[in-house]
Tab-separated table of C-alpha atoms in Angstrom:
chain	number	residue	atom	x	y	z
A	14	UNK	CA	-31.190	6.001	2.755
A	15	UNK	CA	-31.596	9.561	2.595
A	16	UNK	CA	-29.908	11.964	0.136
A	17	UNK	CA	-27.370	14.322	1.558
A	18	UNK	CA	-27.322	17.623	-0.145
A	19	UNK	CA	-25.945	20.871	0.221
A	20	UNK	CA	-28.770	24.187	-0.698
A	21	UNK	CA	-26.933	26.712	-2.060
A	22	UNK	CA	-28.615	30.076	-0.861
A	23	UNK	CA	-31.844	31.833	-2.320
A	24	UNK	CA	-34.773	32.649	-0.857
A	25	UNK	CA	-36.659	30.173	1.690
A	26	UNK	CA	-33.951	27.771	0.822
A	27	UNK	CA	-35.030	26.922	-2.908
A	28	UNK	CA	-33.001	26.274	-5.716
A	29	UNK	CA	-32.239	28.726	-8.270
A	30	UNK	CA	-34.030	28.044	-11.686
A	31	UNK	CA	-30.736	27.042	-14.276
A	32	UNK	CA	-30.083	29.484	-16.615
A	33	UNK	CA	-30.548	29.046	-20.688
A	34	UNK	CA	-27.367	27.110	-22.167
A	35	UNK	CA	-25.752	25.816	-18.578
A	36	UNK	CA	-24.997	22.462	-17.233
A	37	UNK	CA	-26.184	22.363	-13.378
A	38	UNK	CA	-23.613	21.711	-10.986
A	39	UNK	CA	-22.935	18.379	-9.390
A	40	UNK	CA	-23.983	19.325	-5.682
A	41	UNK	CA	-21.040	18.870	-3.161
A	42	UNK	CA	-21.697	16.078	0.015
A	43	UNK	CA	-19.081	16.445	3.286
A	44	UNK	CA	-16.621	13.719	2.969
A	45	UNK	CA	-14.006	11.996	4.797
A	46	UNK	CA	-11.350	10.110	3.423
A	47	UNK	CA	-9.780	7.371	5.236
A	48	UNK	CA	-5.987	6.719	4.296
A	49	UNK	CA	-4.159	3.719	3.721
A	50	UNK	CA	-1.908	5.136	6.270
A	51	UNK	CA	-4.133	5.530	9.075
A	52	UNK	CA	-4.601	9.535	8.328
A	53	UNK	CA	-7.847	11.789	7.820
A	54	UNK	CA	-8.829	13.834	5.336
A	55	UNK	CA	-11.900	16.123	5.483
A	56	UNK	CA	-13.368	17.526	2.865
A	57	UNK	CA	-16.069	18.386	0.682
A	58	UNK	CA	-17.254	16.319	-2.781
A	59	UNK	CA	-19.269	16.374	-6.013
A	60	UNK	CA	-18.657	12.173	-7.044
A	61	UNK	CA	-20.019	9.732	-5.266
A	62	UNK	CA	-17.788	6.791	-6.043
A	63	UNK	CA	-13.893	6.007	-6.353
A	64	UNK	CA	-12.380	5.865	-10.299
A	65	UNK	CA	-9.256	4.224	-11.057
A	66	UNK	CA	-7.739	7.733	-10.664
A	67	UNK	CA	-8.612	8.129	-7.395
A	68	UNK	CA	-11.194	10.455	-5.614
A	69	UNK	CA	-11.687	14.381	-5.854
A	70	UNK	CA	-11.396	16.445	-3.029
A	71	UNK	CA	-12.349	20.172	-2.367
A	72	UNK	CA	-10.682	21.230	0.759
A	73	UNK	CA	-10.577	24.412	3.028
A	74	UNK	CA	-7.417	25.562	1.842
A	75	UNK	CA	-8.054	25.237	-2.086
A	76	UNK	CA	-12.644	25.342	-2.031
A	77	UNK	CA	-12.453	25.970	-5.714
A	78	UNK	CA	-10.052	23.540	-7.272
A	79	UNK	CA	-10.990	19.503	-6.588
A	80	UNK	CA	-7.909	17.829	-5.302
A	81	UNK	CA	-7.286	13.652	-6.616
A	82	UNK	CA	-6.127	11.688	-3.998
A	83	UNK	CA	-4.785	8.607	-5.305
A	84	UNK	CA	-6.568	5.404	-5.454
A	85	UNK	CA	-3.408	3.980	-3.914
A	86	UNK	CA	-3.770	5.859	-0.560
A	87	UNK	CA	-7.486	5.379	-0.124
A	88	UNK	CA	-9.031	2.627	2.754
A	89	UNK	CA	-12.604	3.976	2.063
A	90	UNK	CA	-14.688	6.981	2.131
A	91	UNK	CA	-17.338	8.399	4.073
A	92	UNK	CA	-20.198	10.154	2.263
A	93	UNK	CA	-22.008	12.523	4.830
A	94	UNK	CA	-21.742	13.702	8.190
A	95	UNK	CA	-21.931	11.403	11.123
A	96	UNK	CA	-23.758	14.234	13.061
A	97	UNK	CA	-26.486	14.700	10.492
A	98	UNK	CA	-29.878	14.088	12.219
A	99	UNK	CA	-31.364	12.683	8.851
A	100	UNK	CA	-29.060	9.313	8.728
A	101	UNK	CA	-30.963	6.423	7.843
A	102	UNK	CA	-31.454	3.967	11.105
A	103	UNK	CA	-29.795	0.856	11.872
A	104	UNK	CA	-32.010	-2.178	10.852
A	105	UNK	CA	-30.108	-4.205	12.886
A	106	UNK	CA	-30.324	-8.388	12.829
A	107	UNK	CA	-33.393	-7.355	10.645
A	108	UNK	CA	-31.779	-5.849	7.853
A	109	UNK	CA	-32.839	-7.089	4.450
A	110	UNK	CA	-29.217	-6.563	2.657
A	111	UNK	CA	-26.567	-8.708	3.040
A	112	UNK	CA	-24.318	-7.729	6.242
A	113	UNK	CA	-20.362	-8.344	6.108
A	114	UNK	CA	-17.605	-7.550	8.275
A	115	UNK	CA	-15.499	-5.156	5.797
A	116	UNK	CA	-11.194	-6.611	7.101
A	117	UNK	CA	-8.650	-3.810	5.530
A	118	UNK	CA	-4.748	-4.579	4.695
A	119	UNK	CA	-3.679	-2.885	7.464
A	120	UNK	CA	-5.805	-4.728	10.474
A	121	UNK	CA	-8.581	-1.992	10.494
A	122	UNK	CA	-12.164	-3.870	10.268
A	123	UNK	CA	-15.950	-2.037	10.020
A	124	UNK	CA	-19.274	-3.961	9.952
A	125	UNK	CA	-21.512	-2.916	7.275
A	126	UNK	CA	-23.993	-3.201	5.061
A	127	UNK	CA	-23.604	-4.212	1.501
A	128	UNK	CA	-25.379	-1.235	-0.859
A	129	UNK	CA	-27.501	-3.624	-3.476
A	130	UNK	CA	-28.177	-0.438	-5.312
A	131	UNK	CA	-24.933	0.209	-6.462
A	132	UNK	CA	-23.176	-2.260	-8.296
A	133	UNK	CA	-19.130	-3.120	-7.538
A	134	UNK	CA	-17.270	-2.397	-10.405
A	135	UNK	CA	-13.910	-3.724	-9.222
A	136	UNK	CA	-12.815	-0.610	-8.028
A	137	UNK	CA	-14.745	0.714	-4.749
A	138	UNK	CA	-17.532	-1.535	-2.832
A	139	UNK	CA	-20.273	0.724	-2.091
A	140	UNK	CA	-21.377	0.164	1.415
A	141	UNK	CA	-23.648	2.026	4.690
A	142	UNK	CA	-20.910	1.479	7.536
A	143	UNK	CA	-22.789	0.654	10.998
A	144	UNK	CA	-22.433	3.844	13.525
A	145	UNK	CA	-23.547	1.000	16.769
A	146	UNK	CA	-23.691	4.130	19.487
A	147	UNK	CA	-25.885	6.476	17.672
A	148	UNK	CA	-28.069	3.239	16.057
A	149	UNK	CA	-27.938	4.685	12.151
A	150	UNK	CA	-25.632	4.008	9.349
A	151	UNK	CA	-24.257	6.288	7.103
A	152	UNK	CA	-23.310	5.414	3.158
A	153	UNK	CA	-19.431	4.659	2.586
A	154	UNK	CA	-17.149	3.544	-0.241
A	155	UNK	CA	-14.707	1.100	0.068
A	156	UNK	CA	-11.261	0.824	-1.941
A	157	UNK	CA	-11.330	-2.937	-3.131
A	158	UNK	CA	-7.528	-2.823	-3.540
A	159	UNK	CA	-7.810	-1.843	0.310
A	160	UNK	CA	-9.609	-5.187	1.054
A	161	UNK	CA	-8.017	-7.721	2.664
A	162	UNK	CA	-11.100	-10.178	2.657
A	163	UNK	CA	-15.212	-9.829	3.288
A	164	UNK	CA	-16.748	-11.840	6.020
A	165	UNK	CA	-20.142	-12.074	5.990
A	166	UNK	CA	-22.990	-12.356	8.300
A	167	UNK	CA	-25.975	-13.505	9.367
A	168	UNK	CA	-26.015	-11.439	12.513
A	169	UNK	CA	-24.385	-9.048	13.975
A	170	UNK	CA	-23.700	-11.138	17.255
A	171	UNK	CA	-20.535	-12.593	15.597
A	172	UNK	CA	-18.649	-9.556	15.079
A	173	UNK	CA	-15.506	-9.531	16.782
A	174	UNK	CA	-15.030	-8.768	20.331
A	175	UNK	CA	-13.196	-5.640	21.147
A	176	UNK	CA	-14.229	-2.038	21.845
A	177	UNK	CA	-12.049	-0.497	18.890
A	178	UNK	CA	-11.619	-1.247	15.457
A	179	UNK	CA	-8.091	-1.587	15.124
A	180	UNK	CA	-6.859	-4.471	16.691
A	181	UNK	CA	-3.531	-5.712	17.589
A	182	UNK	CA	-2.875	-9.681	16.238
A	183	UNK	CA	0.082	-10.615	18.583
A	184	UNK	CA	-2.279	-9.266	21.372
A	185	UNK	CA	-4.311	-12.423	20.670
A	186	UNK	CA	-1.893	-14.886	19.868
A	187	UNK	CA	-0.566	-14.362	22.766
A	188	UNK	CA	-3.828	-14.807	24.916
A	189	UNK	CA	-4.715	-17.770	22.873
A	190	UNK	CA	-1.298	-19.321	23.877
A	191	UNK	CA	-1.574	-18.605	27.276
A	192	UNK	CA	-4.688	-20.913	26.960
A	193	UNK	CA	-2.667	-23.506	25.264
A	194	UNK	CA	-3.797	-22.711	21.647
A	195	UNK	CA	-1.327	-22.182	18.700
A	196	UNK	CA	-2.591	-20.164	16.448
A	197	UNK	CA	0.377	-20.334	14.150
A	198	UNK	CA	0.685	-24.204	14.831
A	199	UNK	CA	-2.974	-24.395	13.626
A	200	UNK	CA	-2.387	-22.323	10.866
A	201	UNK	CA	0.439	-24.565	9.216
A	202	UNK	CA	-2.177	-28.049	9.622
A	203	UNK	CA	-4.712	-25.827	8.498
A	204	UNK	CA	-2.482	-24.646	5.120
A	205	UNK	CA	-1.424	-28.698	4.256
A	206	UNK	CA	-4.790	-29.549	4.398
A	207	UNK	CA	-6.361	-26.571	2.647
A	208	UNK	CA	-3.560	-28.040	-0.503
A	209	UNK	CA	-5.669	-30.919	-0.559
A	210	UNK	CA	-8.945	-29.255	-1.087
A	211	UNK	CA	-10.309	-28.725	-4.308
A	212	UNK	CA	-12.582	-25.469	-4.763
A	213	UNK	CA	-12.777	-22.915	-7.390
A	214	UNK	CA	-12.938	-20.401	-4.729
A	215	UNK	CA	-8.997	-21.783	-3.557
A	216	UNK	CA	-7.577	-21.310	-7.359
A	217	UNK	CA	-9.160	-18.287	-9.093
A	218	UNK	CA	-7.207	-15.483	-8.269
A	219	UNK	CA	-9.551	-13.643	-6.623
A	220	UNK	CA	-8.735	-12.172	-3.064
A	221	UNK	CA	-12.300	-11.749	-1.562
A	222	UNK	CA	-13.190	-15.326	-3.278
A	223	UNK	CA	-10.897	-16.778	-1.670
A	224	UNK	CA	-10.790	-15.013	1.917
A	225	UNK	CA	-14.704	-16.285	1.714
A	226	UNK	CA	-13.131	-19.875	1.136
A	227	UNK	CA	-10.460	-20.112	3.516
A	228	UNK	CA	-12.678	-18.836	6.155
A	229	UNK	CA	-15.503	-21.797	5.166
A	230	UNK	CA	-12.686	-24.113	5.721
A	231	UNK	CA	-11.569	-22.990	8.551
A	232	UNK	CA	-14.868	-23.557	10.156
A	233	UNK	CA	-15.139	-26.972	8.849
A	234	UNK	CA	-11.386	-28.320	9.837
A	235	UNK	CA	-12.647	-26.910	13.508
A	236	UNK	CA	-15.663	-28.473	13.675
A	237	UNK	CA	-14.012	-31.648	12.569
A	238	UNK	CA	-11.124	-31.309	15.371
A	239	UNK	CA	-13.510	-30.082	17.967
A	240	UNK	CA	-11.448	-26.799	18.878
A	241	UNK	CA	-13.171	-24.224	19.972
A	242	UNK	CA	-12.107	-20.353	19.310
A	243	UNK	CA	-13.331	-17.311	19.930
A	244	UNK	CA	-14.481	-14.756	16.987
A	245	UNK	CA	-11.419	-12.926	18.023
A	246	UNK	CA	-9.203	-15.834	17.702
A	247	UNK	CA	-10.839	-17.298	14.652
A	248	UNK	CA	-10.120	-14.012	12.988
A	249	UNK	CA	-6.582	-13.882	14.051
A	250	UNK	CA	-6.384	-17.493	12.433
A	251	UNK	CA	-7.645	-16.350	9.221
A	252	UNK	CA	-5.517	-13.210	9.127
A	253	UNK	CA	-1.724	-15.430	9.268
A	254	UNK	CA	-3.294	-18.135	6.657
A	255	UNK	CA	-4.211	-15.510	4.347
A	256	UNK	CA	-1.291	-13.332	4.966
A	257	UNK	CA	0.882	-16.582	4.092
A	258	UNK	CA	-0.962	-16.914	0.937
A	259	UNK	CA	-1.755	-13.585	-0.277
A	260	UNK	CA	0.643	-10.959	-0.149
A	261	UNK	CA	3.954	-10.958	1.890
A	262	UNK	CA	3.125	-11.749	5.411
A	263	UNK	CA	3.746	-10.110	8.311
A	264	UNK	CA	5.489	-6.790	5.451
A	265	UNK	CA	1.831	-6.278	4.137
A	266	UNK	CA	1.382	-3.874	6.478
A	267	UNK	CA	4.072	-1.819	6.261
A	268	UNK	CA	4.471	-2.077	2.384
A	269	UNK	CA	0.423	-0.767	2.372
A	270	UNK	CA	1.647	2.372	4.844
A	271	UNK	CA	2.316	5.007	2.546
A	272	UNK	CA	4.363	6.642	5.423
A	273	UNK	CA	7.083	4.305	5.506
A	274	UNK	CA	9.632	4.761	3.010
A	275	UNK	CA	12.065	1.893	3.609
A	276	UNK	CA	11.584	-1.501	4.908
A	277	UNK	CA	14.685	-3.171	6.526
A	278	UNK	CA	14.699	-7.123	7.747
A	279	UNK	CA	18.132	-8.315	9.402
A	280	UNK	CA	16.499	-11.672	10.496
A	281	UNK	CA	13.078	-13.039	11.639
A	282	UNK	CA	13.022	-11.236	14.470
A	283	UNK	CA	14.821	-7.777	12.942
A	284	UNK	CA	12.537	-5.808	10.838
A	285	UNK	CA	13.423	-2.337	10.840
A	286	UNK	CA	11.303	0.899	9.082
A	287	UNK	CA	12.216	4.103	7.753
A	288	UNK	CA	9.288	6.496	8.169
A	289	UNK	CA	9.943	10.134	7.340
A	290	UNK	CA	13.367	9.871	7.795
A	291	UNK	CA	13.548	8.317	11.160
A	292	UNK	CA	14.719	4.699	11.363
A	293	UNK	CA	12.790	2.713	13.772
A	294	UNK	CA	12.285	-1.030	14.919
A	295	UNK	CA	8.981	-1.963	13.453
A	296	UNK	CA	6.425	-4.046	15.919
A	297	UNK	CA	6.029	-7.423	13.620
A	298	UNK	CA	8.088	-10.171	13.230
A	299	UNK	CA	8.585	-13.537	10.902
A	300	UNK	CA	7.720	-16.656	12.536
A	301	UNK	CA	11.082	-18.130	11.580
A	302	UNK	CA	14.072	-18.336	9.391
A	303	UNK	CA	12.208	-20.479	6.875
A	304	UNK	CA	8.968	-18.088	6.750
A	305	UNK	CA	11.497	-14.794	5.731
A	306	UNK	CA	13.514	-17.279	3.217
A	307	UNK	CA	9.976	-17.799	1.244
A	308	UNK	CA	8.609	-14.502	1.420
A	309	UNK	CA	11.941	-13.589	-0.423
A	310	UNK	CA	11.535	-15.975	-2.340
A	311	UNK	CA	8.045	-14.814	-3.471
A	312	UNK	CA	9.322	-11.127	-3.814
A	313	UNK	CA	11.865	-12.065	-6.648
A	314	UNK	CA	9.808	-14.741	-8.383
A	315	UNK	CA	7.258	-11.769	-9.599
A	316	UNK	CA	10.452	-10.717	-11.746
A	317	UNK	CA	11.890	-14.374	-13.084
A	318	UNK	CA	14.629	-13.801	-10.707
A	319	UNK	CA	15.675	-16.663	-8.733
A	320	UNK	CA	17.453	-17.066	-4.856
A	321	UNK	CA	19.267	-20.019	-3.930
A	322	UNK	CA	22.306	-21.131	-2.344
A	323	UNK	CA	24.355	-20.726	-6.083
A	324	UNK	CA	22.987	-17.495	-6.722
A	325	UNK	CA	22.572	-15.659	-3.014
A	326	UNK	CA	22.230	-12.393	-3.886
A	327	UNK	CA	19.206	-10.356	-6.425
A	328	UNK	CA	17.648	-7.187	-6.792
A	329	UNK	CA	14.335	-6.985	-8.311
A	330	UNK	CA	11.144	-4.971	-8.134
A	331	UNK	CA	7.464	-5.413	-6.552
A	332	UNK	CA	4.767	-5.190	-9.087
A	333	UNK	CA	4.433	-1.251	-8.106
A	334	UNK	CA	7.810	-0.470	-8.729
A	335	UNK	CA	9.211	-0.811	-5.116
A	336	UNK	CA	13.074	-1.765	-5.045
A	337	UNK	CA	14.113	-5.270	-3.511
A	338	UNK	CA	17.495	-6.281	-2.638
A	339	UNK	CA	17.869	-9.923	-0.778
A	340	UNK	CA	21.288	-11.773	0.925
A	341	UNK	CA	20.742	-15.214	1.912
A	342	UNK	CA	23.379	-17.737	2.837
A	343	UNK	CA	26.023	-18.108	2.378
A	344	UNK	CA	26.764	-15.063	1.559
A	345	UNK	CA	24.677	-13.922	4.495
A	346	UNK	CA	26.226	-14.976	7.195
A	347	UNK	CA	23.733	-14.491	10.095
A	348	UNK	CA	21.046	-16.333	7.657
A	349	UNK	CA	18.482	-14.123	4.684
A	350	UNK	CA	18.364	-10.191	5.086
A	351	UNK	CA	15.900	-8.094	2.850
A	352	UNK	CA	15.876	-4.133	2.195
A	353	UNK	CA	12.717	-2.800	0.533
A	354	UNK	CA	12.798	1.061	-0.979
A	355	UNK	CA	9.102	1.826	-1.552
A	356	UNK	CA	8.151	2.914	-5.028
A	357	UNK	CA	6.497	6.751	-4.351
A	358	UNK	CA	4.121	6.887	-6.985
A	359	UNK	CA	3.283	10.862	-6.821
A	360	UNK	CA	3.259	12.205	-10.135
A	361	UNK	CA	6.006	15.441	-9.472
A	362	UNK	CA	6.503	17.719	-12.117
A	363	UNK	CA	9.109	20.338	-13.062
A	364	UNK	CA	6.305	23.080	-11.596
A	365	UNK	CA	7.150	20.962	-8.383
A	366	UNK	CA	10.799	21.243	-8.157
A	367	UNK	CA	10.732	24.857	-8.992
A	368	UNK	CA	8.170	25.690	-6.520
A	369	UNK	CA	10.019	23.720	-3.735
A	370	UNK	CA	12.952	24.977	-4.431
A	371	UNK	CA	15.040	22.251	-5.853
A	372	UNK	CA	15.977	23.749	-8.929
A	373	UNK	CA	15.460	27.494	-10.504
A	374	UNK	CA	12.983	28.551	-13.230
A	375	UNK	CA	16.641	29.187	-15.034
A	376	UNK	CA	17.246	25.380	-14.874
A	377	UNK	CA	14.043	24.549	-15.735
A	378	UNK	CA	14.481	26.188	-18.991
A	379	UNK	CA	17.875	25.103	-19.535
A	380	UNK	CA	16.974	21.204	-18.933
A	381	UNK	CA	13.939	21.374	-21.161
A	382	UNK	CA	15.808	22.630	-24.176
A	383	UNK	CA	18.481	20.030	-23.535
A	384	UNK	CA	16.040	17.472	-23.526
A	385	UNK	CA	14.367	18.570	-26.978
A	386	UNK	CA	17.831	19.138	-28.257
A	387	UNK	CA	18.317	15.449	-27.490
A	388	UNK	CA	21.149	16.125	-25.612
A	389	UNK	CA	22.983	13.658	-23.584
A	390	UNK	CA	22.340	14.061	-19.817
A	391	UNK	CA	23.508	12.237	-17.034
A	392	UNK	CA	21.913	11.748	-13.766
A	393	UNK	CA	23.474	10.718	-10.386
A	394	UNK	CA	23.706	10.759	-7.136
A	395	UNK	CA	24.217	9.019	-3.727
A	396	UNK	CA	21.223	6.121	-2.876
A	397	UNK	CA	17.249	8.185	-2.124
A	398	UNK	CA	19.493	11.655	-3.285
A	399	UNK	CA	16.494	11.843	-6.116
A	400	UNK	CA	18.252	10.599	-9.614
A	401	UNK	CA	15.119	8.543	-10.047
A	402	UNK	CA	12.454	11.464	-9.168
A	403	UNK	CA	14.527	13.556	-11.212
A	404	UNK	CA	15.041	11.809	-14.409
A	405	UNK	CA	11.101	11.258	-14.330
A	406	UNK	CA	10.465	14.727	-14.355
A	407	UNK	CA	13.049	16.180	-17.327
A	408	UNK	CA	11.586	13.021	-19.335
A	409	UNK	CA	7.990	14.477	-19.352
A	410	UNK	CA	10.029	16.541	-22.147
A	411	UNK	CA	10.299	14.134	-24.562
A	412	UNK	CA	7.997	14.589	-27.316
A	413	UNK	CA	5.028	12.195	-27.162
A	414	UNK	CA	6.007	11.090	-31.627
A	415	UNK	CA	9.609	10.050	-30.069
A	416	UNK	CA	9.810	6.276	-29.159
A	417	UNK	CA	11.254	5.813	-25.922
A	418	UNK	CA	13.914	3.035	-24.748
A	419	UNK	CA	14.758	2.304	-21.632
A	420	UNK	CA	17.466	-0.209	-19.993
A	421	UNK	CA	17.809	-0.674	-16.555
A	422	UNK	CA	19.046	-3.205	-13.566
A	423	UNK	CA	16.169	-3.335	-11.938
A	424	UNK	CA	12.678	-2.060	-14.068
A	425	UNK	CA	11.123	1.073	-12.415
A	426	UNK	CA	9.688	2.755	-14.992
A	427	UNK	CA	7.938	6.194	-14.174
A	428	UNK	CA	4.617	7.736	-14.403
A	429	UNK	CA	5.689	9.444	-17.445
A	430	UNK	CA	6.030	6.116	-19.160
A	431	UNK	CA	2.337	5.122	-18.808
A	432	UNK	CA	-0.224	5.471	-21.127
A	433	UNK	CA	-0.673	5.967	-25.117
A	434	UNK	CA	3.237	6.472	-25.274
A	435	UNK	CA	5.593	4.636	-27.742
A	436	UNK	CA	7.913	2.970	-24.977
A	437	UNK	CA	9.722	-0.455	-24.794
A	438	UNK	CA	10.916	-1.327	-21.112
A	439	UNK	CA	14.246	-3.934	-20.896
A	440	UNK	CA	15.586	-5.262	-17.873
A	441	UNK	CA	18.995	-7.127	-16.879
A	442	UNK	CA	19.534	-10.364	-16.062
A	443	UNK	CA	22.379	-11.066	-14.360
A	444	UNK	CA	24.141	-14.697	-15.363
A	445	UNK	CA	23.000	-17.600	-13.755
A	446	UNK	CA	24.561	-21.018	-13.396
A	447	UNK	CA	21.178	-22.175	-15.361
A	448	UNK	CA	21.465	-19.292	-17.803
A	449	UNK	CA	23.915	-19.849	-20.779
A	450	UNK	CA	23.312	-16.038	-21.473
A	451	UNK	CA	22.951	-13.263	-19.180
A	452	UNK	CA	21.309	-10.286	-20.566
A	453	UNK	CA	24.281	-7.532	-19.536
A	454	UNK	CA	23.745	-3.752	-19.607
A	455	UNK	CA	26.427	-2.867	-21.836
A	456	UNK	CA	26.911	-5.195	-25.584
């Protein structure tokens, strides 16, 4: 692979001897960033690989000053310039290094080749990303929180058909039907009998592991039933098993857009989005009645809540601090609904508000000296009005030797809660039939 570098000027191109006493500067590659929500950013870079911060940035408007996008809203990266003459060619069905098909959370796939120099360190997969029209590759790193599973490859013959990338599922389904194949029917046989199986690669936790697994069995039980399916097919197979069994179905993909802000299921067939302030009818759907009962069912189980026919109403929390609320019957009367309010996990500080304009450089003051003061202050407002945004940002001025206590319905602690601070989280629990003693908010 050959090393992309930028000169900086001098004469006939050579680098400037380093002066007496200073630390060289990391050289800056071009870079492109691909979001979780399907947008671009272009760019310029001194690191080469993705922290658990996220990955700095120098951009046109700000060259000087690196910009951290968060690890939450990175697919993968791009290293380099697709049109630089100097990319190292394709080896093809040749190719010494192992060769995978690289399957994202939000449907997006790339072929690839695994990087054997660089070692995954459970953060970003360092990979050369095929470029099939102009025959080279170019070096890429991947976001392994971004992964939905790695299928790899002994040639490239068996990628999936399709001229684009990004794929649409029910597209397939719905030829596969047409030929008298169920994929969803096969996928429910497929899940009983995968129960029976033991492997370590079914039970240990680990998402790629078992992607790798479920696909090996999938090839077996079809072999064994003499179906036949195309790559495109197979894939769409794997895709609703492991969709069932690792995450939250057909909301994965919209709870992994960082553009939608509220998620919105009346029934099966009802899922509605909010995405930058426009409500809209989102283009997925639960197979059934039963499949939206255990998703919910999953949600609230993360928290120790429970959802039954006693107790048909909860709010919890998703593990990043998204808000759930879930009716089922009978206190739903057209069968379970679900709301989702995504957790925004930008780090906003009072330097924010006052540049945007929500508060003045007056109130600023005033709140910071009523925090240090210790104060009381009370926050509220009407529902997405900002009480939770805003009580994040005025607690940033609590002093860092204060112990912090906080008691809420459903948890959400903030950024500002994170890390070497002295802070104990409690959570309600509302009374249960099973439950001799609710935990209430007030004594």
């Amino acid at each position: 692979m050959s090393e992309l570098r930028v000169l900086p000027g001098g004469p006939e191109g050579a680098e400037p001897e380093p002066q007496a006493g200073l630390v060289p500067v990391a050289q800056r590659t071009r870079v492109v960033v691909h979001r979780m929500e399907g947008g671009l950013e272009n760019g310029e870079s001194e690191a080469r690989a993705l922290s658990a911060a996220g990955f700095p940035i120098f951009t046109q408007a700000d060259p000087d000053r690196p910009r951290l996008i968060p690890l939450a809203d990175i697919k993968y990266v791009v290293l380099g310039s697709v049109e630089d003459p100097n990319l190292e060619a394709d080896p093809g069905d040749k190719a010494e290094g192992r060769k995978a098909i690289l399957r994202f959370r939000d449907g997006e796939w790339i072929p690839a080749y695994m990087d054997p120099s660089q070692a995954n360190d459970g953060v970003g997969l360092a990979v050369k990303i095929r470029l099939t029209e102009r025959q080279r590759v170019i070096p890429a790193v991947a976001a392994s929180r971004a992964l939905l599973e790695m299928q790899f490859v002994d040639t490239w013959t068996t990628l999936p058909e399709g001229p684009t990338p990004q794929r649409r599922r029910s597209d397939i389904e719905q030829a596969a039907a047409r030929q008298g194949k169920d994929l969803h029917k096969l996928a429910n046989d497929f899940r009983d009998r995968l129960a029976l199986v033991r492997d370590a690669g079914l039970t240990t936790g680990d998402t790629l592991a078992f992607s790798r697994a479920v696909r090996t069995y999938l090839d077996r039980f079809l072999a064994e039933d003499s179906i036949t399916l195309n790559p495109g097919e197979k894939s769409a197979l794997a895709d609703i098993i492991l969709r069932a069994a690792v995450g939250y179905g057909p909301l994965d993909p919209l709870l992994h857009d960082r553009s939608v802000s509220e998620i919105m299921v009346n029934g099966p067939d009802q899922v509605f989005i909010e995405r930058r302030g426009v409500l809209t009818k989102a283009d997925v759907r639960f197979d059934d009645e039963n499949q939206l009962l255990e998703t919910i069912r999953r949600m609230v189980a993360t928290t120790g809540r429970h959802i039954d026919g006693l107790n048909p109403m909860v709010d919890a929390r998703l593990p990043d601090g998204s808000r759930v609320n879930a009716i089922i019957r009978p206190a739903s009367i057209h069968g379970p609904a679900l709301t989702i309010r995504k957790f925004k996990d930008a780090v906003l500080g009072m330097d924010d508000l006052t540049r945007e304009g929500s508060l003045s450089p007056a109130m600023s003051e005033f709140l910071k000296a009523a925090v240090l003061g210790r104060m009381n202050i009370l926050v509220s407002g009407g529902t997405g009005s900002g009480k939770t945004t805003s009580l994040n940002v005025i607690a940033r001025f609590i002093p860092h030797n204060q112990r912090v206590i906080t008691i809420e319905d459903a948890a959400r602690r903030g950024p500002w809660l994170r890390g070497p601070r002295h802070a104990a989280g409690h959570e309600h629990r509302p009374r249960r039939l099973d439950v001799d003693h609710p935990l209430q908010l007030r004594a």
